[in-house]
CSV table of C-alpha atoms (C1' of nucleotides) in Angstrom, one decimal:
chain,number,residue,atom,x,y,z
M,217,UNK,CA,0.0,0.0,0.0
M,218,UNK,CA,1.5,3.2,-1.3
M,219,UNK,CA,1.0,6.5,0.6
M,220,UNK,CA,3.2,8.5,-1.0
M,221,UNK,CA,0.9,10.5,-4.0
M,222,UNK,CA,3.2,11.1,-6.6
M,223,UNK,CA,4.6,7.7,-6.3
M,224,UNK,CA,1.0,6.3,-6.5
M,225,UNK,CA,0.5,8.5,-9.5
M,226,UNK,CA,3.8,6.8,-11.5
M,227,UNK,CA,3.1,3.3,-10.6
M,228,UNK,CA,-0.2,3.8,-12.1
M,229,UNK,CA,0.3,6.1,-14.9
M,230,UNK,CA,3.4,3.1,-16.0
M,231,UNK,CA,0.7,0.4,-15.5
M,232,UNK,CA,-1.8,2.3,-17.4
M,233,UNK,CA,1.1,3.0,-20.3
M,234,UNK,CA,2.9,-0.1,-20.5
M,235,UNK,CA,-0.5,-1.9,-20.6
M,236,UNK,CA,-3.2,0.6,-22.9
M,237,UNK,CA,-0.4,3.3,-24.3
M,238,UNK,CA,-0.1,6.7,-23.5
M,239,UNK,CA,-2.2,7.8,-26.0
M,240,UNK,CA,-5.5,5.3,-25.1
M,241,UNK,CA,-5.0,6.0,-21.1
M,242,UNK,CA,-7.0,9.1,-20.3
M,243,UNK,CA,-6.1,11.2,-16.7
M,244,UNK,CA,-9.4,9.5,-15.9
M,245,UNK,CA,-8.0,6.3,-16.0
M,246,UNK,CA,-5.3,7.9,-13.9
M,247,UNK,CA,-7.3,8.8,-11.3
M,248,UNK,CA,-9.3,6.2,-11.0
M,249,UNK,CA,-6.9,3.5,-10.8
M,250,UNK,CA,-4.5,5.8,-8.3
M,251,UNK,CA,-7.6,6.8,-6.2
M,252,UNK,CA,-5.8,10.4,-6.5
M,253,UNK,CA,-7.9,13.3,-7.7
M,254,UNK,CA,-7.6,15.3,-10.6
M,255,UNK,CA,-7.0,18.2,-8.1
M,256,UNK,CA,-3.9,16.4,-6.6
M,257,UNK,CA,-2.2,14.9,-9.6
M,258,UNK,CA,-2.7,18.3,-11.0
M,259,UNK,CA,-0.7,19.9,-7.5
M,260,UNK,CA,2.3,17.3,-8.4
M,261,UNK,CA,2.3,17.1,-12.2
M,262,UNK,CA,2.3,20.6,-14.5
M,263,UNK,CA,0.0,18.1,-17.4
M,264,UNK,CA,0.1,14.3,-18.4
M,265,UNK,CA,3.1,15.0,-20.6
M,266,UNK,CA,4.7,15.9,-17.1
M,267,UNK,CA,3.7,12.5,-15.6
M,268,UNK,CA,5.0,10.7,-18.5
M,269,UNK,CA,8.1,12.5,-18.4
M,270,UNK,CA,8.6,12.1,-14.5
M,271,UNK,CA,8.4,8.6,-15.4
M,272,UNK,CA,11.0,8.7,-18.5
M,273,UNK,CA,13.1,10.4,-16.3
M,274,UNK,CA,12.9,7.9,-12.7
M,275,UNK,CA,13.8,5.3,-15.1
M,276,UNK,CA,16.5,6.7,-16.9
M,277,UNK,CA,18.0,7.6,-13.7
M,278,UNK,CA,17.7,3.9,-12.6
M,279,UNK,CA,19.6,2.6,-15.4
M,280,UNK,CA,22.5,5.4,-15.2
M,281,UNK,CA,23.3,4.2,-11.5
M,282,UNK,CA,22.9,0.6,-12.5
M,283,UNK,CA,25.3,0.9,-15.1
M,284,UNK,CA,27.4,3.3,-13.7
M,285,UNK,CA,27.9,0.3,-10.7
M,286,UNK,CA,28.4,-2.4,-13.2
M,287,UNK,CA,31.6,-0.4,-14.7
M,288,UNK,CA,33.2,0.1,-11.4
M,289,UNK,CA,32.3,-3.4,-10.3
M,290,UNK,CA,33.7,-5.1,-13.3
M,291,UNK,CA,37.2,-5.4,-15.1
M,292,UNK,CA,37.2,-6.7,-18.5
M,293,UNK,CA,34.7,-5.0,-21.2
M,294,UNK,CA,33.6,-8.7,-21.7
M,295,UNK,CA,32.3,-8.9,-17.8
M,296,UNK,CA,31.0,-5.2,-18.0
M,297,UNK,CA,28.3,-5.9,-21.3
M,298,UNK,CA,27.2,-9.1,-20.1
M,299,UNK,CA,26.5,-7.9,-16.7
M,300,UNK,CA,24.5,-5.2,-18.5
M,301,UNK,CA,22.6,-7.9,-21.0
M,302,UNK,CA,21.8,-9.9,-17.2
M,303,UNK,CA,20.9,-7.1,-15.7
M,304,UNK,CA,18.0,-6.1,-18.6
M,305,UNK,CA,16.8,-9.2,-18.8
M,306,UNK,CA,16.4,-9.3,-15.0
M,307,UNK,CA,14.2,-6.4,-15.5
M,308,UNK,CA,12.6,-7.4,-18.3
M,309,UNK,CA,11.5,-10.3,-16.0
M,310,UNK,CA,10.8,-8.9,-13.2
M,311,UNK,CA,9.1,-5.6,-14.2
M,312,UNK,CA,8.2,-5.9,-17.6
M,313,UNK,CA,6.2,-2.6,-17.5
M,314,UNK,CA,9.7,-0.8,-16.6
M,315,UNK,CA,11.5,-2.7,-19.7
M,316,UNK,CA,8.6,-1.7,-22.0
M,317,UNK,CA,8.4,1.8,-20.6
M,318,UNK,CA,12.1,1.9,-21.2
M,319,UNK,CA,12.7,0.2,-24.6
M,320,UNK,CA,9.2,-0.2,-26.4
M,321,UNK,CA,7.3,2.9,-26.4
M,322,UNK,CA,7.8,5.7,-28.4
M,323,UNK,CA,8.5,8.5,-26.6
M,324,UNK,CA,9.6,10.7,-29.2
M,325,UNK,CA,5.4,10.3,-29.9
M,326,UNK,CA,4.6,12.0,-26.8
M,327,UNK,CA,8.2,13.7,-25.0
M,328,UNK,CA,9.0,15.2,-28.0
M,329,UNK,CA,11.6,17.3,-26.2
M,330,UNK,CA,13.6,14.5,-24.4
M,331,UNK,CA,16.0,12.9,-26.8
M,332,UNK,CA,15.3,9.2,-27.8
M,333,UNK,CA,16.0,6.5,-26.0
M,334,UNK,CA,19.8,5.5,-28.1
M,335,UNK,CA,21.2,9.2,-27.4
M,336,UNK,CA,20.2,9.1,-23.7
M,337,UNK,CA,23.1,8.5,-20.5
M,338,UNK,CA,22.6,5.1,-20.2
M,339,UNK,CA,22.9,3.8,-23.5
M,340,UNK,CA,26.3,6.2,-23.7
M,341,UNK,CA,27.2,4.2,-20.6
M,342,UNK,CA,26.8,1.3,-22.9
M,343,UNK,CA,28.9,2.3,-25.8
M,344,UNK,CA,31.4,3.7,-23.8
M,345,UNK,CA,31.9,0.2,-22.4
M,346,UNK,CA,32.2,-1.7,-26.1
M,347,UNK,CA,34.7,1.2,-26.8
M,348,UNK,CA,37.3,1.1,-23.9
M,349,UNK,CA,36.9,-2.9,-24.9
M,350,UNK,CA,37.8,-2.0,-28.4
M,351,UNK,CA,41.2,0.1,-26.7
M,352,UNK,CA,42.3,-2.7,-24.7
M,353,UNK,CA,42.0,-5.3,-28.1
M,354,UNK,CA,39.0,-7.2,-26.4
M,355,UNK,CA,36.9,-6.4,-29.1
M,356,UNK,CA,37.7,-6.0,-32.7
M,357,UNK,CA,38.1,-2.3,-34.3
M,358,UNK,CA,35.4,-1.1,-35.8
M,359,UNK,CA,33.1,2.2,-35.9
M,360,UNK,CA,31.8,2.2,-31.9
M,361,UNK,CA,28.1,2.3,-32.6
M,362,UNK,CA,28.2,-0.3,-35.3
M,363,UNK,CA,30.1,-2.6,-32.6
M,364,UNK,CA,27.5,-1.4,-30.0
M,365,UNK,CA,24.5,-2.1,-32.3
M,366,UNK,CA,25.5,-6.1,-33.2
M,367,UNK,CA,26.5,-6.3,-29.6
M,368,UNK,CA,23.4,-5.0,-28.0
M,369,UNK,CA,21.0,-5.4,-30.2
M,370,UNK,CA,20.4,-9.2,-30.6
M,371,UNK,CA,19.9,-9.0,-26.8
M,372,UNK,CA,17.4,-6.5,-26.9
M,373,UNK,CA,15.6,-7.7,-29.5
M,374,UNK,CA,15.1,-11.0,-27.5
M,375,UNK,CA,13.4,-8.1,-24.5
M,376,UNK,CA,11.0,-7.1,-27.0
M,377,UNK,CA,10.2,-10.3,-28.2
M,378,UNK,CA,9.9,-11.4,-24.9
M,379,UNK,CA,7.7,-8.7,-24.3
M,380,UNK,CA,5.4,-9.5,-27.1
M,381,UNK,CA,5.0,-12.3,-25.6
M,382,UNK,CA,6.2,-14.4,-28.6
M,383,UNK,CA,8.6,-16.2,-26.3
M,384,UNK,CA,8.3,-20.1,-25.1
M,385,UNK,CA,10.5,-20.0,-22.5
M,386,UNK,CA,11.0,-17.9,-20.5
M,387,UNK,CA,13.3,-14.9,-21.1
M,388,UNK,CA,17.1,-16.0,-18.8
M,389,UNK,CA,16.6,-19.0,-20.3
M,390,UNK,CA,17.8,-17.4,-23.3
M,391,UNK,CA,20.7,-15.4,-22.0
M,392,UNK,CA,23.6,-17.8,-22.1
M,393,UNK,CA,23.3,-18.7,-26.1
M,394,UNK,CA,22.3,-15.1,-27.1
M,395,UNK,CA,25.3,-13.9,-25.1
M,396,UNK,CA,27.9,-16.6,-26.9
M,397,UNK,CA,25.8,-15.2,-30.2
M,398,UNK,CA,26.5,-11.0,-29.4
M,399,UNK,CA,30.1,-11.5,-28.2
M,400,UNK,CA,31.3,-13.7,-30.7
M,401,UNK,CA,30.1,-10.7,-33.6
M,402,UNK,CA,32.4,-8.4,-31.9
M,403,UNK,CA,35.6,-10.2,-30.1
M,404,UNK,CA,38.7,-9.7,-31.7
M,405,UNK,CA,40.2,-12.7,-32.9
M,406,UNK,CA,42.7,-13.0,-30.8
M,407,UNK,CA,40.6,-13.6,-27.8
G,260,UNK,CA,-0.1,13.2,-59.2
G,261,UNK,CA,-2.0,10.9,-57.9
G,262,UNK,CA,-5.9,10.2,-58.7
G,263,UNK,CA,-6.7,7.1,-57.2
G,264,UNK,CA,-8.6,8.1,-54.0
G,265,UNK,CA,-7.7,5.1,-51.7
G,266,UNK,CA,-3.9,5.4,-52.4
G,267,UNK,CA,-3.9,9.4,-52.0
G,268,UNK,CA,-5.2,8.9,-48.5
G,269,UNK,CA,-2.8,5.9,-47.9
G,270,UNK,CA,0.1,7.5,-48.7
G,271,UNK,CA,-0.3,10.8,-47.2
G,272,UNK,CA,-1.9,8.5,-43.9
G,273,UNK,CA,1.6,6.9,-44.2
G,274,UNK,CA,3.1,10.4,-44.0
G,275,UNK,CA,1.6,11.8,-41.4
G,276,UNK,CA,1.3,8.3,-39.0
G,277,UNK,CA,5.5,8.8,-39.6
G,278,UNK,CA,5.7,12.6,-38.6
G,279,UNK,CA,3.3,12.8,-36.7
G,280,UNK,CA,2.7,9.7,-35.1
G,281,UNK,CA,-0.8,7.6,-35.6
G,282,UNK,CA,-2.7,9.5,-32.7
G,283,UNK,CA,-1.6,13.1,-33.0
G,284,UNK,CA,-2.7,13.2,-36.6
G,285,UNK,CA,-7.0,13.7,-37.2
G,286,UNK,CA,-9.1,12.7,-39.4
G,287,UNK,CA,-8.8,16.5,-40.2
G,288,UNK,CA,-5.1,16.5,-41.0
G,289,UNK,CA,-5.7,13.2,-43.4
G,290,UNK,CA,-8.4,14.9,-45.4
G,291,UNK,CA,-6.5,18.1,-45.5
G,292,UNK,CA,-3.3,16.8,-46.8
G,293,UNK,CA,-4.6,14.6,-48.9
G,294,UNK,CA,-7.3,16.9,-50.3
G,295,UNK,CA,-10.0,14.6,-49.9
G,296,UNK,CA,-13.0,14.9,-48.2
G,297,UNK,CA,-14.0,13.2,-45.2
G,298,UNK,CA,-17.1,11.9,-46.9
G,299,UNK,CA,-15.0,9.7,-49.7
G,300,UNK,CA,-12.2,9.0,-47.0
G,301,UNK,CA,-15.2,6.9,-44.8
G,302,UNK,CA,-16.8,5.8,-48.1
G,303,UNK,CA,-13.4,3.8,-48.9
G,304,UNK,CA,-12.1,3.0,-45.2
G,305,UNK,CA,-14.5,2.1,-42.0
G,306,UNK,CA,-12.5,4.1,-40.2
G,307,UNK,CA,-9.4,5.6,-38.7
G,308,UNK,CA,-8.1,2.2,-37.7
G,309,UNK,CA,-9.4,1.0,-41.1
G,310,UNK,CA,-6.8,3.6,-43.0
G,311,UNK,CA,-3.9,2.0,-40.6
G,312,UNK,CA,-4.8,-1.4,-41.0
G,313,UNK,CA,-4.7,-1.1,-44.9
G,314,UNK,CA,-1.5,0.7,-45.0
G,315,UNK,CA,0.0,-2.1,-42.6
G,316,UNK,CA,-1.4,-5.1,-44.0
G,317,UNK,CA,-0.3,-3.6,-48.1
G,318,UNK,CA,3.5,-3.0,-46.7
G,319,UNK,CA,3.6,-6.5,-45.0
G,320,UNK,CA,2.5,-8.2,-48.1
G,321,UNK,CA,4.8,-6.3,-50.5
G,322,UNK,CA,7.9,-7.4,-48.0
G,323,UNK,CA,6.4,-10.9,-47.9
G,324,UNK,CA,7.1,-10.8,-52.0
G,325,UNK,CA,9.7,-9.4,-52.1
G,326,UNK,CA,11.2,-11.9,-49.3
G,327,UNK,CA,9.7,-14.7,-51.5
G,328,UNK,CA,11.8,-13.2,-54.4
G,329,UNK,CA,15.1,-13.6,-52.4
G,330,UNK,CA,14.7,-17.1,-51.4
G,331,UNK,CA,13.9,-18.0,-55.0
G,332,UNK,CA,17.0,-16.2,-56.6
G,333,UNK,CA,19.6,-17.1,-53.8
G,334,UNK,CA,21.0,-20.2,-53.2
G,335,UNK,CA,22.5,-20.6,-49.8
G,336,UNK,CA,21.4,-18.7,-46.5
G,337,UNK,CA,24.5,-17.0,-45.8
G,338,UNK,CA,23.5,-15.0,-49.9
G,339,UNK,CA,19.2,-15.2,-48.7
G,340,UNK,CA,20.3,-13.4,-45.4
G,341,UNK,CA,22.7,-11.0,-47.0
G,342,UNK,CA,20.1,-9.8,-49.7
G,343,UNK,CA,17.6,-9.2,-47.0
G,344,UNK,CA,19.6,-7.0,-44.7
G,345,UNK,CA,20.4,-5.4,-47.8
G,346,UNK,CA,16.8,-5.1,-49.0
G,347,UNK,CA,15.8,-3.2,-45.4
G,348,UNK,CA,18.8,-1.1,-45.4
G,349,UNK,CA,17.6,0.0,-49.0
G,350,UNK,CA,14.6,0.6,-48.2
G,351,UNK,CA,15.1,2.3,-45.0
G,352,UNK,CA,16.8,4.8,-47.2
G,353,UNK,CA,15.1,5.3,-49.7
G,354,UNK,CA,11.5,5.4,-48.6
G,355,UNK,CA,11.9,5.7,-44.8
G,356,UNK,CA,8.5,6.7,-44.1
G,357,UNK,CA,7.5,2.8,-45.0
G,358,UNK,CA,10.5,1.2,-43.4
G,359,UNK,CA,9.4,3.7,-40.1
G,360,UNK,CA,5.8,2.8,-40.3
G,361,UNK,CA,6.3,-1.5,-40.7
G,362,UNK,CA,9.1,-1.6,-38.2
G,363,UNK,CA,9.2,1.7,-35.6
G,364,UNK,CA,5.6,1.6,-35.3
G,365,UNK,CA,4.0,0.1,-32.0
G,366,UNK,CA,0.7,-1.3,-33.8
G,367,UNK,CA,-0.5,-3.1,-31.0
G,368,UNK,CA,-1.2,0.4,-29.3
G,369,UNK,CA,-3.6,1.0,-32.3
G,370,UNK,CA,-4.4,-2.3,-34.8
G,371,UNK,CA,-5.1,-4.4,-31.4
G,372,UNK,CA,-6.5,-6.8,-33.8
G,373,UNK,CA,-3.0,-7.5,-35.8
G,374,UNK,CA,-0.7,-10.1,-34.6
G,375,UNK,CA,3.0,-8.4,-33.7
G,376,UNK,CA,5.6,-7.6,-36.8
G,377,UNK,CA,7.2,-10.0,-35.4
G,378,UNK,CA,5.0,-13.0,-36.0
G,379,UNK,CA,3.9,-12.0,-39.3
G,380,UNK,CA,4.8,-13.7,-42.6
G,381,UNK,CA,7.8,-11.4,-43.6
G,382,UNK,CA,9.6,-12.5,-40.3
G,383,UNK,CA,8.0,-16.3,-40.8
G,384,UNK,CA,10.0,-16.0,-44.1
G,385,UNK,CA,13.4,-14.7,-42.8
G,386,UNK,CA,13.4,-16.9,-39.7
G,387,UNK,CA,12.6,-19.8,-42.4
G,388,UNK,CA,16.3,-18.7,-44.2
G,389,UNK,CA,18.0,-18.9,-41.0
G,390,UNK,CA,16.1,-22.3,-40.2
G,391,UNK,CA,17.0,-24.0,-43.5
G,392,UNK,CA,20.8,-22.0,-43.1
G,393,UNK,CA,21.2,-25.0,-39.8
G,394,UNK,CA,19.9,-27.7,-41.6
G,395,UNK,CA,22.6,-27.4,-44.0
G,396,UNK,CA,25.7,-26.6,-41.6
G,397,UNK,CA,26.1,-23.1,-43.0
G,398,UNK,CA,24.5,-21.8,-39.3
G,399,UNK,CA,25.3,-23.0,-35.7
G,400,UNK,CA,22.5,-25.0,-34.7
G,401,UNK,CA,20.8,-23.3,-32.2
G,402,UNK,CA,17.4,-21.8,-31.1
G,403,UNK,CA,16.0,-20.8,-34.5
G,404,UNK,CA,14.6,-17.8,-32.7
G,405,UNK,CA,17.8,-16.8,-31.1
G,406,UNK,CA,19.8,-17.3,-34.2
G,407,UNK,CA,17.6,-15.4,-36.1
G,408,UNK,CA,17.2,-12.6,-33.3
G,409,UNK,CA,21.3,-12.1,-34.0
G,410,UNK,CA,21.3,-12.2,-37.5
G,411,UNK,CA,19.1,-9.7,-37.8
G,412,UNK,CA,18.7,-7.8,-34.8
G,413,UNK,CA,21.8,-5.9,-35.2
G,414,UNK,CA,20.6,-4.6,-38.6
G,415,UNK,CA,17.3,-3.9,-37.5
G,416,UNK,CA,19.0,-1.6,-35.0
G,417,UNK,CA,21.2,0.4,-37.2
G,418,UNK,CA,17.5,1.0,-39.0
G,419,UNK,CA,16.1,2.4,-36.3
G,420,UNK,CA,19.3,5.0,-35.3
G,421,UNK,CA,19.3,5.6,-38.8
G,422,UNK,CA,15.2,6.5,-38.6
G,423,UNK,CA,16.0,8.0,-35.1
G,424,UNK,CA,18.8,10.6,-37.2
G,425,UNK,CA,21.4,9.6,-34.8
G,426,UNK,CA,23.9,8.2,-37.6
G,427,UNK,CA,26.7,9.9,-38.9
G,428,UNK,CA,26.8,8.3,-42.2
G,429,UNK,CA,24.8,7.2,-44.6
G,430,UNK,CA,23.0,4.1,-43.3
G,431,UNK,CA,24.3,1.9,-46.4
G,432,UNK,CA,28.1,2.9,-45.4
G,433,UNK,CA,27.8,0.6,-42.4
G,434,UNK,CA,25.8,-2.2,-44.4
G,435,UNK,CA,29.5,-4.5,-44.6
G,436,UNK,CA,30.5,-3.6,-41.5
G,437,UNK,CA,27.4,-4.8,-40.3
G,438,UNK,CA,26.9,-8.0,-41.9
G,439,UNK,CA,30.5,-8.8,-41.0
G,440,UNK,CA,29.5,-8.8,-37.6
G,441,UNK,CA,26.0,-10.5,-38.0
G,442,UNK,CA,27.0,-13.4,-40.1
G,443,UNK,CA,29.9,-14.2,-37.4
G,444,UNK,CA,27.8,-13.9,-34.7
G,445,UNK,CA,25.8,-17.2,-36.0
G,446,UNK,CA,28.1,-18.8,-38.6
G,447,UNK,CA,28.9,-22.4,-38.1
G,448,UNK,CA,32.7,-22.5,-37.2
G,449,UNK,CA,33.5,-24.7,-40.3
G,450,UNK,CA,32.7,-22.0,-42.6
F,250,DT,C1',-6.1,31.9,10.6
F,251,DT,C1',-3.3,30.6,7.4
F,252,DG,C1',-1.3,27.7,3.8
F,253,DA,C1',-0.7,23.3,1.7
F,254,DC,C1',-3.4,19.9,0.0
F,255,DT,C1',-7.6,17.4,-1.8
F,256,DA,C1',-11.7,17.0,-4.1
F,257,DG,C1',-14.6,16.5,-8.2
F,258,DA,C1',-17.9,19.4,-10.9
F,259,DA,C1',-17.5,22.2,-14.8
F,260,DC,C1',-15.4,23.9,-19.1
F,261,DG,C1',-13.9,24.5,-23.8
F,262,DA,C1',-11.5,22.5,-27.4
F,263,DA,C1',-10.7,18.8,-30.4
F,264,DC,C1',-11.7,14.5,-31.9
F,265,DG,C1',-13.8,10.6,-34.9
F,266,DT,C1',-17.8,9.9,-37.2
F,267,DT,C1',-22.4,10.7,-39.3
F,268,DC,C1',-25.6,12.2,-42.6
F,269,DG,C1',-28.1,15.0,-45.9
F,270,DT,C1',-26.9,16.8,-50.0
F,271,DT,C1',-24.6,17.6,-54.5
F,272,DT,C1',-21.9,15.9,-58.3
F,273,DT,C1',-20.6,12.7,-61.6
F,274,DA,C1',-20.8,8.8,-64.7
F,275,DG,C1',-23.3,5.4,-66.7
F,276,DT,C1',-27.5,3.4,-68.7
F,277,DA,C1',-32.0,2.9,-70.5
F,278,DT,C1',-35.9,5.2,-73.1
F,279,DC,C1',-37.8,7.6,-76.7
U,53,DG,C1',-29.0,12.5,-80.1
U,54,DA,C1',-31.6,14.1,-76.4
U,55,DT,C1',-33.7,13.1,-72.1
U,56,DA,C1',-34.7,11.0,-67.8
U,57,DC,C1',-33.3,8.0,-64.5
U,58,DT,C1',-30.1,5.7,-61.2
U,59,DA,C1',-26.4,4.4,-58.4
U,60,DA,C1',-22.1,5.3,-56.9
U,61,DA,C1',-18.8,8.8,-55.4
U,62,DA,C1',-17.7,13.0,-53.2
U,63,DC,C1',-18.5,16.5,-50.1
U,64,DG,C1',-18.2,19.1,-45.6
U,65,DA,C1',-21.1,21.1,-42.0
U,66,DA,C1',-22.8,19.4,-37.8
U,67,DC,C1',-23.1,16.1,-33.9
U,68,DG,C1',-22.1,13.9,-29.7
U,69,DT,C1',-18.5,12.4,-27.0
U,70,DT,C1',-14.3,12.5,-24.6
U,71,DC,C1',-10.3,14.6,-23.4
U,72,DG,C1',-6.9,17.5,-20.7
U,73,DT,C1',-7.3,21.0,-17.8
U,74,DT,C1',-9.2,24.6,-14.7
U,75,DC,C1',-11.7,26.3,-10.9
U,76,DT,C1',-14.1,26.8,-6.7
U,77,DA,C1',-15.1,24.8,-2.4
U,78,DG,C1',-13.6,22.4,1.3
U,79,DT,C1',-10.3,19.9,4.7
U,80,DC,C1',-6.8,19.5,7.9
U,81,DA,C1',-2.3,20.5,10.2
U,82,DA,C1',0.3,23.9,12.5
DNA sequence: TTGACTAGAACGAACGTTCGTTTTAGTATC
DNA sequence: GATACTAAAACGAACGTTCGTTCTAGTCAA
């Protein structure tokens, strides 16, 4: 049981996005399912693009300090990217609604002045871990976002299918031949 | 200049669901760019939904023939694979506005009824080249779903940044690069 | 009593859609 | 060939609904 209003507002408003869209769920729906009033989600929130981007930005957040911890917790680039590849599909599992807040919806449809998703810290974070890998001869040379894109990318393509719900088992089964997949497009050949 | 009604509404609808996004345009801004009233729009369409599900299911039927056309003129999977990744990047760049619509798009927030891109017959088809790609040793056997996830998936999200603006480069600069790292990422090691 | 907070009725704008009408193109009648 | 009729196509003003938001009234600590 949540007390705390603007909290109660997010948790809902994510439900509400994840499950209906932005677009289909009305501050009605809001209200309703947060038991908050219009009156009170209007005293925390300037409109509903403000909840959404409240939301955006809680998440982002999230993901900076997770990655940020994963860098200075891990040596290799190697141990760095599949920590972060474990680490989304734990999400993914756990909280799907955060993983499809995160990666599925289009923000750009309705934040039109954050940046997408690809350009934001976290996914920096990211690249900046394939490229100190492609310094250290880890991973093969090659243009940083191309690298990032094979390496990342199968992975989260497996989150969104996962999400769609096209998956038969579930998602971590997944993670140890889809890591041996994404690492092997972008190791050097010596390693 | 176009005359046929249906495809003046269809193309500008594609337009506009792109730009715009599928909710933030109208009715109003469908009729007004395409110069055609709202009367003939409903007369040809049920509805708003009816416009989207058109333009969706004609794109996903021109990729499935155009997939068709690749397996029939290649011979091996490693070619079949290669010509489709090629075949996306073209088309991303050429006509972005269909490439953004059949792959950037979250249908499900507004075609409910449709099944997910990624269960429809184009992506039956190129899981089908990866599938037949391990029965003849070409591919590490593995998940079919996985396999296929990292052969494409990389490409798929070199798309996106390019749709997104965020590359550098022309998006068919990358297409070697690219592929290098795909094809090695689920290669059988014999080849 | 004051000020932060809550409540939900009320508001105006914008939406998707309908519908009565006009225009067009084709066909039958003389 | 001219006329009358018909059905489909095209039109756009108007409708009812729903939306995001505002506003006024009220509550409760301090």
């Amino acid at each position: 049981m949540q007390t705390h209003i603007p909290n109660k507002v997010l948790t809902t408003a994510l439900n509400l996005f994840t499950t209906k869209g932005y677009f289909s769920t009305s501050m009605r729906d809001i209200t309703a399912d947060s038991a908050v009033s219009t009156g009170s989600v209007y005293h925390y929130f300037k409109d509903k693009e403000g909840v959404a981007t409240a939301l955006y930005r809680s998440m982002i957040e999230r993901m900076r300090v997770a990655l940020l911890h994963i860098v200075s917790t891990h040596d290799t680039s190697h141990d760095q990217c599949h920590a972060v590849i474990s680490l989304l599909f734990k999400i993914a599992e756990e909280e799907p609604e955060v993983m499809s807040f995160m990666l599925y919806t289009k923000h750009r449809e309705f934040l039109p002045a954050e940046p997408p998703v690809c350009s934001s810290e976290p996914f920096e974070i990211m690249r900046s871990m394939v490229q100190s890998g492609m310094d250290k001869g880890e991973i093969e040379q090659r243009d940083v976002l191309v690298a990032s894109t094979c390496l990342y990318g199968g992975a989260i393509k497996m989150i969104t299918s996962h999400l769609d719900g096209i998956l038969d088992q579930p998602l971590s089964s997944y993670l140890d031949d889809i890591w041996a997949c994404s690492w092997r497009a972008v190791a050097s050949s010596k390693s």
